[in-house]
XYZ file of C-alpha atoms in Angstrom:
761
model
C 0.000 0.000 0.000
C 1.552 3.335 -0.995
C 1.884 6.031 1.616
C 0.092 8.684 -0.381
C -2.717 8.863 -2.845
C -1.449 10.663 -5.926
C -3.787 12.906 -7.859
C -5.309 11.569 -11.045
C -3.473 12.420 -14.192
C -4.332 13.895 -17.565
C -7.041 16.326 -16.465
C -6.897 17.890 -20.000
C -5.286 21.162 -20.987
C -7.443 23.789 -19.342
C -5.265 26.708 -18.274
C -1.829 28.244 -18.253
C -0.251 29.185 -14.916
C 3.163 29.952 -13.467
C 5.210 26.836 -12.656
C 8.941 27.088 -11.861
C 8.763 25.931 -8.245
C 6.101 23.388 -9.038
C 2.844 25.192 -8.227
C -0.314 25.031 -10.266
C -2.706 27.861 -10.931
C -5.538 26.264 -8.996
C -3.702 24.894 -5.948
C -0.838 27.061 -4.768
C -0.058 25.221 -1.532
C 0.799 21.766 -2.882
C 4.213 22.671 -4.227
C 5.138 25.769 -2.298
C 6.844 26.746 0.915
C 5.818 27.111 4.535
C 4.238 30.492 3.959
C 4.622 31.741 7.544
C 8.380 31.962 7.135
C 10.925 33.638 4.912
C 12.993 30.487 5.284
C 12.106 26.813 5.057
C 11.942 25.528 8.618
C 12.617 21.882 9.381
C 12.244 20.573 12.904
C 14.698 18.314 14.701
C 13.996 16.638 18.029
C 17.121 15.162 19.629
C 18.482 14.420 23.116
C 20.751 17.443 23.526
C 20.996 17.044 27.294
C 20.784 14.044 29.586
C 22.029 10.470 29.277
C 21.897 10.375 25.472
C 23.354 13.835 24.840
C 26.592 12.410 23.403
C 24.959 10.592 20.465
C 22.453 13.443 20.214
C 25.279 15.922 19.707
C 26.674 13.872 16.816
C 23.264 13.880 15.160
C 23.011 17.639 15.586
C 26.442 18.133 14.044
C 25.511 16.092 10.986
C 22.311 18.095 10.500
C 24.139 21.403 10.953
C 26.735 20.473 8.340
C 23.994 19.509 5.876
C 22.079 22.742 6.505
C 25.241 24.779 6.018
C 26.015 23.016 2.770
C 22.470 23.489 1.480
C 22.477 27.195 2.314
C 25.881 27.726 0.700
C 24.284 26.462 -2.522
C 21.162 28.601 -2.322
C 19.047 26.584 0.085
C 15.986 24.919 -1.383
C 14.870 26.812 -4.478
C 16.344 30.019 -3.069
C 14.859 29.648 0.409
C 17.248 29.391 3.359
C 17.025 26.160 5.345
C 16.573 26.781 9.055
C 16.667 23.953 11.598
C 14.408 24.335 14.651
C 15.958 22.177 17.354
C 14.040 20.826 20.341
C 15.669 18.968 23.223
C 13.878 15.688 23.966
C 16.249 14.843 26.851
C 15.777 11.252 25.676
C 12.302 11.215 27.205
C 9.402 9.776 25.137
C 6.792 12.031 26.725
C 8.884 15.156 26.184
C 9.519 14.067 22.591
C 5.788 13.805 21.950
C 5.234 17.260 23.420
C 8.018 18.712 21.288
C 6.692 17.413 17.976
C 3.197 18.578 18.869
C 4.634 22.057 19.395
C 6.402 21.976 16.053
C 3.141 21.010 14.379
C 1.461 24.050 15.925
C 4.262 26.200 14.475
C 3.360 24.948 10.987
C 6.455 22.818 10.469
C 5.770 19.871 8.162
C 8.974 17.818 8.378
C 10.911 16.704 11.458
C 14.195 14.798 11.791
C 14.550 12.673 14.940
C 14.656 11.062 17.387
C 17.570 8.983 18.537
C 16.024 5.927 20.185
C 13.102 3.800 19.096
C 11.214 4.631 22.304
C 11.288 8.390 21.712
C 10.645 8.008 18.001
C 7.584 5.820 18.552
C 6.107 8.470 20.822
C 6.680 11.091 18.131
C 5.335 8.897 15.331
C 1.914 8.780 16.993
C 1.707 12.573 17.082
C 3.236 13.000 13.626
C 0.581 10.784 12.107
C -2.242 12.751 13.712
C -0.757 16.163 12.937
C 0.303 15.498 9.349
C 4.027 15.720 9.970
C 6.617 13.729 8.043
C 9.056 12.157 10.502
C 12.498 11.034 9.320
C 14.809 9.221 11.716
C 18.522 8.599 11.160
C 18.744 5.975 13.921
C 15.421 4.577 15.140
C 15.206 0.913 14.142
C 12.099 -0.582 15.793
C 9.939 -2.658 13.461
C 6.834 -1.037 14.940
C 7.737 2.219 13.211
C 7.072 0.629 9.823
C 3.348 0.796 10.631
C 3.303 4.609 10.454
C 2.656 5.881 6.895
C 4.391 9.231 7.491
C 7.544 7.726 9.029
C 10.793 7.085 7.151
C 14.216 6.027 8.311
C 17.555 6.420 6.601
C 19.094 3.532 8.525
C 18.292 -0.170 8.476
C 15.509 -1.592 10.614
C 16.092 -3.988 13.486
C 15.307 -6.815 11.104
C 18.198 -5.749 8.871
C 20.561 -5.044 11.775
C 19.852 -8.375 13.472
C 20.387 -10.220 10.210
C 23.734 -8.490 9.684
C 24.870 -9.235 13.264
C 24.065 -12.926 12.881
C 25.798 -13.089 9.507
C 28.927 -11.532 10.979
C 28.963 -13.977 13.885
C 28.624 -16.858 11.465
C 31.625 -15.650 9.497
C 33.768 -14.609 12.452
C 33.686 -17.861 14.401
C 34.771 -21.059 12.693
C 31.829 -23.481 12.548
C 29.795 -21.722 15.266
C 27.336 -23.901 17.164
C 25.827 -21.597 19.777
C 25.731 -18.093 21.225
C 24.611 -16.101 24.235
C 22.142 -13.253 23.671
C 21.983 -10.342 26.130
C 19.610 -7.510 25.296
C 17.984 -4.328 26.507
C 14.375 -5.279 27.128
C 12.573 -2.368 25.477
C 10.982 -1.903 22.065
C 14.417 -1.476 20.469
C 16.232 -4.323 22.190
C 13.447 -6.902 22.091
C 12.784 -6.206 18.427
C 16.474 -6.539 17.547
C 16.706 -9.669 19.698
C 13.941 -11.336 17.702
C 15.530 -10.464 14.354
C 18.956 -11.704 15.446
C 17.506 -14.870 16.927
C 15.608 -15.683 13.727
C 18.724 -15.449 11.562
C 20.868 -17.354 14.067
C 18.332 -20.177 14.048
C 18.270 -20.186 10.247
C 22.053 -20.521 10.283
C 21.901 -23.437 12.723
C 23.381 -21.389 15.591
C 21.453 -21.954 18.798
C 21.089 -19.486 21.655
C 22.046 -21.373 24.834
C 21.774 -18.371 27.156
C 19.423 -15.371 26.905
C 18.867 -12.502 29.328
C 16.969 -9.235 29.070
C 17.400 -6.222 31.320
C 15.983 -2.783 31.986
C 17.979 0.324 31.159
C 20.563 0.915 33.895
C 20.349 -2.594 35.352
C 22.258 -4.633 32.780
C 25.140 -5.697 34.996
C 22.795 -6.978 37.700
C 20.662 -8.984 35.276
C 23.293 -11.223 33.709
C 24.273 -14.607 35.173
C 27.976 -14.525 34.305
C 28.648 -17.856 36.003
C 26.059 -19.525 33.791
C 27.593 -18.020 30.673
C 31.028 -19.194 31.805
C 29.705 -22.687 32.387
C 27.911 -22.915 29.023
C 30.875 -21.363 27.193
C 29.097 -20.047 24.072
C 31.042 -19.455 20.859
C 30.141 -15.761 20.960
C 28.035 -13.225 22.841
C 25.551 -10.974 21.079
C 25.043 -7.815 23.121
C 22.246 -5.327 22.425
C 22.628 -2.340 24.736
C 23.561 1.304 25.037
C 27.028 2.309 26.190
C 26.377 2.583 29.930
C 25.038 -0.963 30.302
C 27.115 -2.468 27.494
C 30.414 -1.303 28.962
C 29.577 -2.767 32.389
C 28.593 -6.114 30.855
C 31.708 -6.301 28.653
C 33.980 -5.517 31.585
C 32.322 -8.178 33.742
C 32.497 -10.843 31.006
C 36.228 -10.246 30.648
C 36.692 -10.088 34.423
C 35.048 -13.522 34.627
C 37.796 -14.947 32.431
C 35.812 -15.252 29.208
C 37.460 -14.208 25.935
C 34.863 -15.146 23.312
C 33.943 -12.491 20.718
C 31.324 -9.965 21.824
C 29.224 -8.646 18.952
C 27.349 -5.453 19.745
C 24.781 -3.358 17.937
C 25.573 0.095 16.604
C 24.621 1.872 19.824
C 28.040 1.244 21.418
C 30.066 2.772 18.604
C 31.125 5.873 20.516
C 34.456 6.982 21.984
C 32.798 6.689 25.379
C 32.683 2.901 24.912
C 36.437 2.780 24.348
C 37.053 4.780 27.514
C 34.746 2.632 29.639
C 36.077 -0.720 28.409
C 39.794 0.056 28.459
C 41.580 -3.236 29.072
C 38.454 -5.262 28.215
C 37.654 -4.381 24.633
C 39.773 -6.993 22.866
C 37.429 -9.070 20.713
C 34.688 -6.438 20.911
C 32.865 -5.661 17.656
C 30.067 -3.341 16.593
C 27.830 -3.959 13.575
C 26.729 -0.515 12.431
C 25.122 1.107 9.393
C 27.613 1.674 6.583
C 29.012 5.069 5.747
C 32.121 6.335 3.992
C 34.350 7.779 6.744
C 37.138 9.046 4.522
C 37.609 10.927 1.290
C 34.184 12.533 1.222
C 33.077 16.161 1.213
C 31.142 15.442 4.378
C 34.299 14.264 6.171
C 36.167 17.420 5.149
C 33.363 19.699 6.284
C 33.080 17.895 9.606
C 36.757 18.383 10.374
C 36.552 22.037 9.362
C 33.658 22.604 11.745
C 34.970 20.426 14.573
C 38.787 20.505 14.405
C 40.577 17.510 15.877
C 37.449 15.347 15.923
C 36.307 12.537 13.659
C 32.708 12.005 12.530
C 30.874 8.753 13.155
C 27.891 7.000 11.602
C 25.463 9.076 13.686
C 26.649 12.329 12.133
C 26.727 10.741 8.670
C 23.179 9.424 8.844
C 21.833 12.677 10.289
C 23.533 14.546 7.437
C 21.908 12.278 4.867
C 18.527 12.511 6.633
C 18.388 16.257 6.108
C 19.764 15.932 2.593
C 17.157 13.348 1.582
C 14.417 15.583 3.028
C 15.797 18.577 1.119
C 15.980 16.508 -2.059
C 12.323 15.542 -1.659
C 11.323 19.171 -1.044
C 13.335 20.452 -3.986
C 11.625 18.006 -6.320
C 8.077 18.101 -4.959
C 7.556 20.942 -2.461
C 7.402 21.356 1.312
C 3.853 20.440 2.248
C 3.529 17.089 4.015
C 2.002 15.406 0.990
C 4.712 16.805 -1.248
C 7.513 15.595 1.012
C 5.917 12.144 1.186
C 5.740 12.057 -2.584
C 9.368 13.108 -2.834
C 10.530 10.479 -0.344
C 8.548 7.759 -2.108
C 10.449 8.522 -5.302
C 13.818 9.122 -3.625
C 17.030 8.038 -5.262
C 19.292 10.187 -3.133
C 22.874 8.888 -2.836
C 25.631 10.278 -0.642
C 27.634 9.561 2.524
C 25.656 6.573 3.804
C 24.612 5.072 0.477
C 21.536 4.961 -1.705
C 18.243 6.083 -0.138
C 15.368 4.224 -1.728
C 12.443 3.504 0.553
C 9.984 0.646 0.723
C 6.248 1.259 1.006
C 6.722 1.023 4.788
C 9.296 3.822 4.884
C 12.163 1.419 5.517
C 15.465 1.748 3.732
C 15.216 -0.739 0.895
C 18.809 -1.954 0.856
C 20.704 -1.061 4.043
C 24.414 -1.830 4.218
C 26.323 -2.589 7.400
C 29.976 -2.251 8.362
C 31.751 -4.095 11.159
C 33.981 -2.137 13.535
C 36.515 -3.374 16.066
C 38.324 -1.426 18.789
C 42.034 -1.449 18.017
C 44.643 0.780 19.614
C 42.002 2.865 21.360
C 39.992 3.640 18.245
C 37.153 2.151 16.254
C 38.565 0.466 13.136
C 36.415 -0.642 10.231
C 36.895 -4.215 8.977
C 37.040 -5.054 5.290
C 33.600 -6.468 4.660
C 30.063 -5.239 4.254
C 26.724 -6.936 4.779
C 23.607 -6.188 2.771
C 20.016 -6.964 3.728
C 17.164 -6.446 1.273
C 14.154 -5.382 3.341
C 11.487 -6.571 0.899
C 12.853 -9.829 -0.486
C 14.746 -10.866 2.649
C 17.879 -11.563 0.619
C 21.108 -10.914 2.484
C 24.783 -11.556 2.075
C 28.382 -10.450 2.424
C 30.393 -8.102 0.233
C 34.028 -9.046 0.736
C 35.190 -5.464 0.568
C 34.969 -2.318 2.650
C 33.744 -0.473 -0.433
C 30.266 -1.151 -1.870
C 31.647 -0.216 -5.295
C 33.762 -3.386 -5.301
C 32.840 -7.039 -5.355
C 29.086 -6.706 -5.864
C 29.153 -8.297 -9.290
C 30.642 -11.487 -7.881
C 27.777 -12.219 -5.510
C 25.313 -13.739 -7.958
C 24.790 -14.178 -11.661
C 23.616 -10.903 -13.216
C 20.038 -10.217 -14.141
C 19.811 -10.104 -17.929
C 17.941 -7.134 -19.416
C 17.162 -7.371 -23.133
C 17.723 -4.219 -25.182
C 16.514 -3.811 -28.785
C 17.711 -0.550 -30.341
C 18.710 0.802 -33.781
C 22.502 0.629 -33.428
C 22.959 0.895 -37.179
C 21.014 2.489 -40.026
C 19.219 5.817 -40.311
C 18.070 5.842 -36.669
C 21.411 4.775 -35.190
C 22.130 8.161 -33.601
C 19.053 7.746 -31.399
C 19.892 4.150 -30.550
C 23.546 4.805 -29.760
C 22.672 7.758 -27.526
C 20.127 5.627 -25.680
C 22.757 2.913 -25.270
C 25.147 5.388 -23.662
C 22.533 6.228 -21.033
C 21.721 2.574 -20.404
C 25.419 1.771 -19.997
C 25.819 4.535 -17.414
C 22.809 3.221 -15.485
C 24.163 -0.337 -15.550
C 27.490 0.900 -14.219
C 25.765 2.738 -11.378
C 23.481 -0.174 -10.543
C 26.349 -2.636 -10.410
C 28.541 -0.398 -8.264
C 25.883 0.873 -5.891
C 24.115 -2.266 -4.633
C 20.904 -1.096 -6.295
C 19.319 -4.554 -6.534
C 20.122 -6.470 -3.355
C 23.774 -6.828 -4.267
C 22.998 -8.401 -7.642
C 24.381 -6.987 -10.873
C 22.560 -6.455 -14.157
C 23.728 -7.016 -17.691
C 22.269 -5.295 -20.740
C 21.997 -7.766 -23.644
C 22.112 -5.530 -26.732
C 20.655 -6.465 -30.087
C 20.591 -4.198 -33.152
C 17.150 -4.013 -34.763
C 18.317 -1.333 -37.264
C 14.873 0.259 -36.799
C 13.212 -2.687 -38.564
C 9.961 -4.218 -37.272
C 10.896 -7.578 -38.845
C 14.314 -7.602 -37.192
C 12.670 -6.630 -33.914
C 10.428 -9.695 -34.097
C 13.479 -11.940 -34.575
C 15.170 -10.360 -31.551
C 12.025 -10.847 -29.466
C 12.036 -14.554 -30.295
C 15.667 -14.808 -29.179
C 14.940 -13.064 -25.870
C 11.934 -15.292 -25.192
C 14.010 -18.431 -25.768
C 16.696 -17.049 -23.427
C 14.129 -16.496 -20.665
C 14.760 -12.759 -20.459
C 11.701 -11.256 -18.718
C 12.069 -7.600 -19.727
C 13.125 -5.782 -22.899
C 14.095 -2.111 -23.182
C 13.235 -0.580 -26.549
C 12.681 -0.125 -29.361
C 13.313 3.550 -30.154
C 10.992 4.030 -33.131
C 7.231 3.575 -33.144
C 6.965 1.047 -36.002
C 9.409 -1.327 -34.352
C 7.841 -0.687 -30.943
C 4.409 -1.748 -32.201
C 5.930 -4.963 -33.556
C 7.474 -5.716 -30.160
C 4.298 -4.762 -28.286
C 2.359 -7.322 -30.341
C 4.586 -10.044 -28.862
C 5.053 -8.770 -25.282
C 2.938 -10.067 -22.436
C 1.781 -13.290 -20.867
C 4.684 -15.677 -20.420
C 6.885 -13.770 -22.878
C 8.317 -10.488 -21.519
C 7.619 -6.946 -20.345
C 8.459 -4.151 -22.780
C 9.674 -0.690 -21.682
C 10.392 1.788 -24.463
C 12.496 4.896 -23.808
C 11.343 6.867 -26.837
C 8.545 5.258 -28.905
C 5.702 7.738 -28.664
C 2.920 6.468 -30.920
C -0.503 6.543 -29.200
C -1.082 2.986 -30.455
C 1.188 1.637 -27.683
C -1.341 2.780 -25.075
C -3.711 0.092 -26.330
C -1.453 -2.781 -25.207
C -1.675 -1.905 -21.493
C -0.559 -4.645 -19.073
C 2.903 -5.589 -20.326
C 3.852 -2.543 -22.414
C 5.274 0.591 -20.796
C 7.186 3.639 -21.950
C 9.118 6.337 -20.127
C 8.260 9.046 -22.673
C 4.886 10.693 -23.166
C 2.724 9.655 -26.103
C 2.498 11.704 -29.283
C -1.070 12.576 -28.310
C 0.170 14.374 -25.203
C 3.068 15.995 -27.035
C 0.941 17.182 -29.961
C -1.695 18.571 -27.604
C 0.994 20.445 -25.673
C 2.562 21.878 -28.835
C -0.870 22.953 -30.072
C -1.532 24.751 -26.776
C 1.850 26.497 -26.911
C 1.348 27.796 -30.435
C -2.305 28.711 -29.839
C -1.851 30.573 -26.565
C 1.725 31.800 -26.393
C 3.115 32.686 -29.808
C 0.665 34.800 -31.770
C 0.847 32.280 -34.613
C -2.508 31.967 -36.430
C -1.900 30.009 -39.616
C 0.946 27.487 -39.513
C 2.012 24.973 -42.112
C 2.616 21.370 -41.015
C 5.125 18.949 -42.511
C 5.216 15.439 -41.159
C 7.161 12.258 -41.748
C 4.894 9.699 -43.404
C 5.074 6.919 -40.829
C 3.291 5.876 -37.651
C 5.038 8.580 -35.607
C 4.447 11.468 -38.028
C 0.860 10.641 -38.901
C -0.210 10.136 -35.291
C 1.397 13.376 -34.140
C 0.050 15.364 -37.082
C -3.538 14.190 -36.619
C -3.710 15.181 -32.957
C -1.940 18.510 -33.509
C -4.239 19.652 -36.325
C -7.397 18.548 -34.492
C -6.451 20.366 -31.283
C -5.113 23.450 -33.039
C -8.243 23.940 -35.117
C -10.427 23.384 -32.045
C -8.616 26.336 -30.460
C -9.682 28.547 -33.384
C -6.515 28.394 -35.458
C -6.164 27.402 -39.113
C -3.579 25.011 -40.545
C -2.882 26.371 -44.030
C -1.265 23.226 -45.373
C -0.271 19.740 -44.195
C 2.173 17.868 -46.397
C 3.888 14.547 -45.880
C 7.633 13.834 -46.053
C 8.524 10.425 -47.425
C 10.967 8.433 -45.268
C 14.360 8.709 -46.940
C 13.336 11.731 -49.044
C 16.257 14.003 -50.010
C 14.851 16.442 -52.599
C 12.802 19.159 -50.903
C 12.855 21.960 -53.468
C 9.162 21.653 -54.400
C 7.992 21.228 -50.820
C 10.152 24.128 -49.624
C 8.720 26.483 -52.250
C 5.223 25.347 -51.389
C 5.661 26.241 -47.708
C 7.279 29.567 -48.584
C 4.442 30.588 -50.891
C 1.641 29.344 -48.621
C 1.521 32.465 -46.488
C 1.996 30.415 -43.316
C 3.232 32.438 -40.347
C 5.020 29.421 -38.783
C 6.102 25.904 -39.670
C 5.553 22.811 -37.541
C 8.098 20.194 -38.612
C 7.357 16.676 -37.352
C 10.271 14.611 -38.582
C 13.379 12.621 -37.823
C 16.711 14.383 -38.175
C 17.812 12.968 -41.531
C 14.800 14.201 -43.508
C 14.090 17.221 -41.295
C 17.578 18.703 -41.549
C 17.698 18.143 -45.304
C 14.432 20.062 -45.598
C 15.754 22.940 -43.465
C 18.890 23.113 -45.629
C 16.662 23.691 -48.670
C 14.232 25.958 -46.825
C 17.102 28.189 -45.666
C 18.116 28.834 -49.287
C 14.681 30.352 -49.972
C 15.517 33.065 -47.399
C 12.546 31.951 -45.307
C 12.370 33.497 -41.833
C 9.130 32.226 -40.272
C 9.480 30.526 -36.878
C 9.956 26.772 -37.073
C 8.771 24.388 -34.349
C 10.492 21.003 -34.416
C 9.943 17.890 -32.292
C 12.386 15.733 -30.337
C 13.173 13.602 -33.378
C 15.383 16.472 -34.577
C 17.471 16.595 -31.384
C 20.790 15.325 -32.752
C 24.398 16.402 -32.289
C 24.852 18.248 -35.597
C 21.552 20.154 -35.446
C 23.146 23.560 -34.838
C 25.766 23.146 -37.539
C 23.084 22.327 -40.077
C 20.716 25.152 -39.068
C 23.096 27.988 -38.142
C 22.260 30.007 -41.269
C 18.472 29.898 -40.952
C 17.149 33.471 -40.730
C 14.170 32.770 -38.480
C 13.748 31.445 -34.972
C 13.747 27.698 -34.326
C 12.023 26.147 -31.329
C 11.872 22.595 -30.074
C 9.432 20.948 -27.704
C 10.955 17.991 -25.940
C 10.235 15.885 -22.850
C 11.699 17.589 -19.790
C 15.234 16.601 -18.875
C 16.036 19.358 -16.441
C 15.905 18.344 -12.784
C 18.266 20.781 -11.028
C 19.682 18.457 -8.385
C 23.070 17.363 -7.176
C 22.315 14.000 -8.784
C 21.688 15.571 -12.208
C 24.878 17.618 -12.084
C 26.866 14.532 -11.144
C 25.367 12.591 -14.055
C 26.191 15.298 -16.590
C 29.752 15.615 -15.315
C 30.235 11.853 -15.413
C 28.851 11.698 -18.941
C 31.321 14.307 -20.111
C 34.142 12.281 -18.590
C 32.953 8.971 -20.028
C 32.139 10.155 -23.538
C 34.165 13.351 -23.988
C 31.088 15.218 -25.154
C 29.570 18.565 -24.267
C 26.446 17.311 -22.525
C 24.021 14.388 -22.784
C 21.017 14.719 -25.063
C 17.502 13.604 -24.270
C 18.012 10.076 -25.550
C 21.014 9.521 -23.276
C 19.034 10.630 -20.234
C 15.938 8.685 -21.245
C 18.041 5.537 -21.701
C 19.484 5.999 -18.223
C 16.058 6.565 -16.665
C 14.539 3.578 -18.442
C 17.181 1.190 -17.148
C 16.760 2.645 -13.646
C 12.997 2.173 -13.895
C 13.542 -1.481 -14.825
C 15.972 -1.924 -11.921
C 13.496 -0.290 -9.552
C 10.732 -2.628 -10.743
C 12.966 -5.654 -10.089
C 13.587 -4.292 -6.603
C 9.880 -3.925 -6.014
C 8.545 -7.081 -7.583
C 11.414 -9.455 -8.331
C 13.086 -10.727 -11.500
C 10.123 -12.265 -13.278
C 7.646 -11.149 -15.918
C 4.783 -10.550 -13.509
C 7.114 -9.268 -10.783
C 8.570 -6.626 -13.101
C 5.134 -5.687 -14.408
C 3.825 -5.291 -10.852
C 6.935 -3.335 -9.912
C 6.325 -0.954 -12.797
C 2.731 -0.487 -11.663
C 4.103 0.672 -8.282
C 6.955 2.745 -9.725
C 7.452 6.221 -8.264
C 10.949 6.900 -9.581
C 12.120 10.472 -10.123
C 14.802 10.483 -12.779
C 16.723 12.785 -15.064
C 13.685 13.207 -17.322
C 11.145 13.695 -14.551
C 8.889 11.505 -12.455
C 8.137 8.026 -13.746
C 4.716 6.909 -12.576
C 2.698 4.849 -15.034
C -1.022 5.024 -15.664
C -3.232 2.060 -16.568
C -2.070 2.260 -20.184
C 1.617 2.067 -19.307
C 2.129 5.759 -20.089
C 3.841 8.367 -17.936
C 2.446 11.806 -17.272
C 4.659 13.899 -19.543
C 6.309 17.214 -18.842
C 7.596 19.171 -21.840
C 9.987 22.055 -22.202
C 10.051 24.634 -24.979
C 13.576 25.507 -26.075
C 14.907 28.068 -28.505
C 17.973 27.556 -30.677
C 20.584 30.224 -30.098
C 24.362 30.552 -30.017
C 24.890 26.951 -30.930
C 22.827 25.546 -28.067
C 19.283 25.082 -26.844
C 18.086 27.799 -24.494
C 15.308 26.755 -22.140
C 12.203 28.931 -22.453
C 9.168 27.381 -20.770
C 8.030 24.178 -19.078
C 4.661 22.504 -19.643
C 3.166 19.758 -17.473
C 0.260 17.744 -18.765
C -1.583 17.781 -15.457
C -3.558 21.028 -15.804
C -0.922 22.308 -18.304
C 1.319 24.448 -16.177
C 4.038 26.692 -17.515
C 7.147 28.136 -15.924
C 9.394 30.770 -17.379
C 13.122 30.075 -17.337
């Protein structure tokens, strides 16, 4: 069950309203700021005094560093980020009072608390008051029941699984263990998860003891543990109790490994167990402690001190909240929508959430006290919250060793890698390759790699059918492609049932919408695009009588029909509509015909080869009417071929401008990988399509129906916008109008086909 109910799509093109920050003309609060403030205020409830003030201070430092970094870069859409701290003192009742107060102040998002007990008390209030609660550390399984709760760390289920896996690998042929735990919602929950995995591994708990906070040392029968001599001790406790228990175990003459949860990983633990900590380990959420911008900023702000996982996860908690707000807005519903589609990646790894608000693929490091400091061991553990898959990465870097865990998932790809449409296919391939690289290095699918199996269909429907047969025989459950509509229809005829799921990155014919269940595309249909272009020309340009030229194929005819129908309904007149034959090279007659028609604009619906040849000829007639071209003309040599045209040239294209840290990183990486100026739409669409497929495998599993169901639940926000599919397998498209100038496309306006909204660049 998804956490939010998204509004219905495609409400028809009714009005034009300002858009840049994401607001519509009829509902200004959905994608706007907390209006009471000049800044964006985010609450944070942490134990800043009392017993838990030490870990609370690390959390506060991480949040402060994130806020400082955000504000250095302009905040969130130009609004300064301000953190409103409240001191919970580690008390559940106080925590509940604090979040209630923040709700009364109009704050919609809160980061906190530290422990599961305090966070559970806040989650009750947050749910009633409409607050989104994000915790960097609270792990109780009960929190998964709250629709407005998210955590950037693993749950107790994941932590317990990782602890048991480490024990199994640390001790040679382990037979049994002792389990000592804090008997509260955190400790008992983690106990159950650890116990389940130990039992599955054939490791039996021969001693178990629970205790209340502050009474750990008095609740453990050390003589009984000594007598039973377990292979290891699993200890779930905070520092005060854990240090007493560790010291007493060692004082009793026992030297077995002691495996603790993340709560002991503080310098205070080293101080309190001096002389006793040999063989003491902590299984804690993974983060990159060195070589990161976060690490540098921490040391600049707190000279002589080192950050820990608490600071790292608090940093990422604010960053993932800011990412959600930047993409969707700051109301509660907007933040929920942004978190549901999160793909934020930074210090503590990839942040993709399950429907229960749990981190989908938490990673865990193992730390040991050596020479009076916590030292990270060279292995990682992954636990997939939804599928239950778990395992070991034999490296301290999640970018290494993942591909060796299991055979890769094979993803079929059918694209025109040769022939007239090869520029589109090769660009799409570049994007897919970048996505595959990221997936395989970032543990995107439960530690399993993917492999794109490329086949060249040369744009041919017949060749596409042959490729489909090959993929079916190979048992490949999903195929990306084709690029062109004719080939896509041929593949859609075969897709479905026990064959495969099809996801096209660029085929836009409305006919694909008729295939529904097993056919999807990450681009809007020509119907949506043509309607948008008609609205732009009708309402924004002053054009009254355009000419239309269209490529004579499924793509061109479908686009042309919708455009003319909608344009004439708006009161305009299309003076002429002439077809371009595929492969046509002589345009002298057609060019003269357009020039003499009296048209005050030209709509050119074509692929690049024919379209650019026409513009070459049209330029020689000294024509200067504005020309509106579609995304099929978006190729690398467009500006060289059109630089001498006397009039203005515009292009409408699916949006590929999401101003985020993630987008900037992608563009920079593309330039490095391919030595090109910047990626075009087809590169970014290829990347997004592969990521959508990977996300669907995460959600539903690697099977035909699993992938189809995963696509039905998809809420991925990519380089080319949000990918949520309707019942016909279509996405809700967002288009941008660009103007050619100075050898590049200059962004002019943005149009969203959900009450057609426009923003001015």
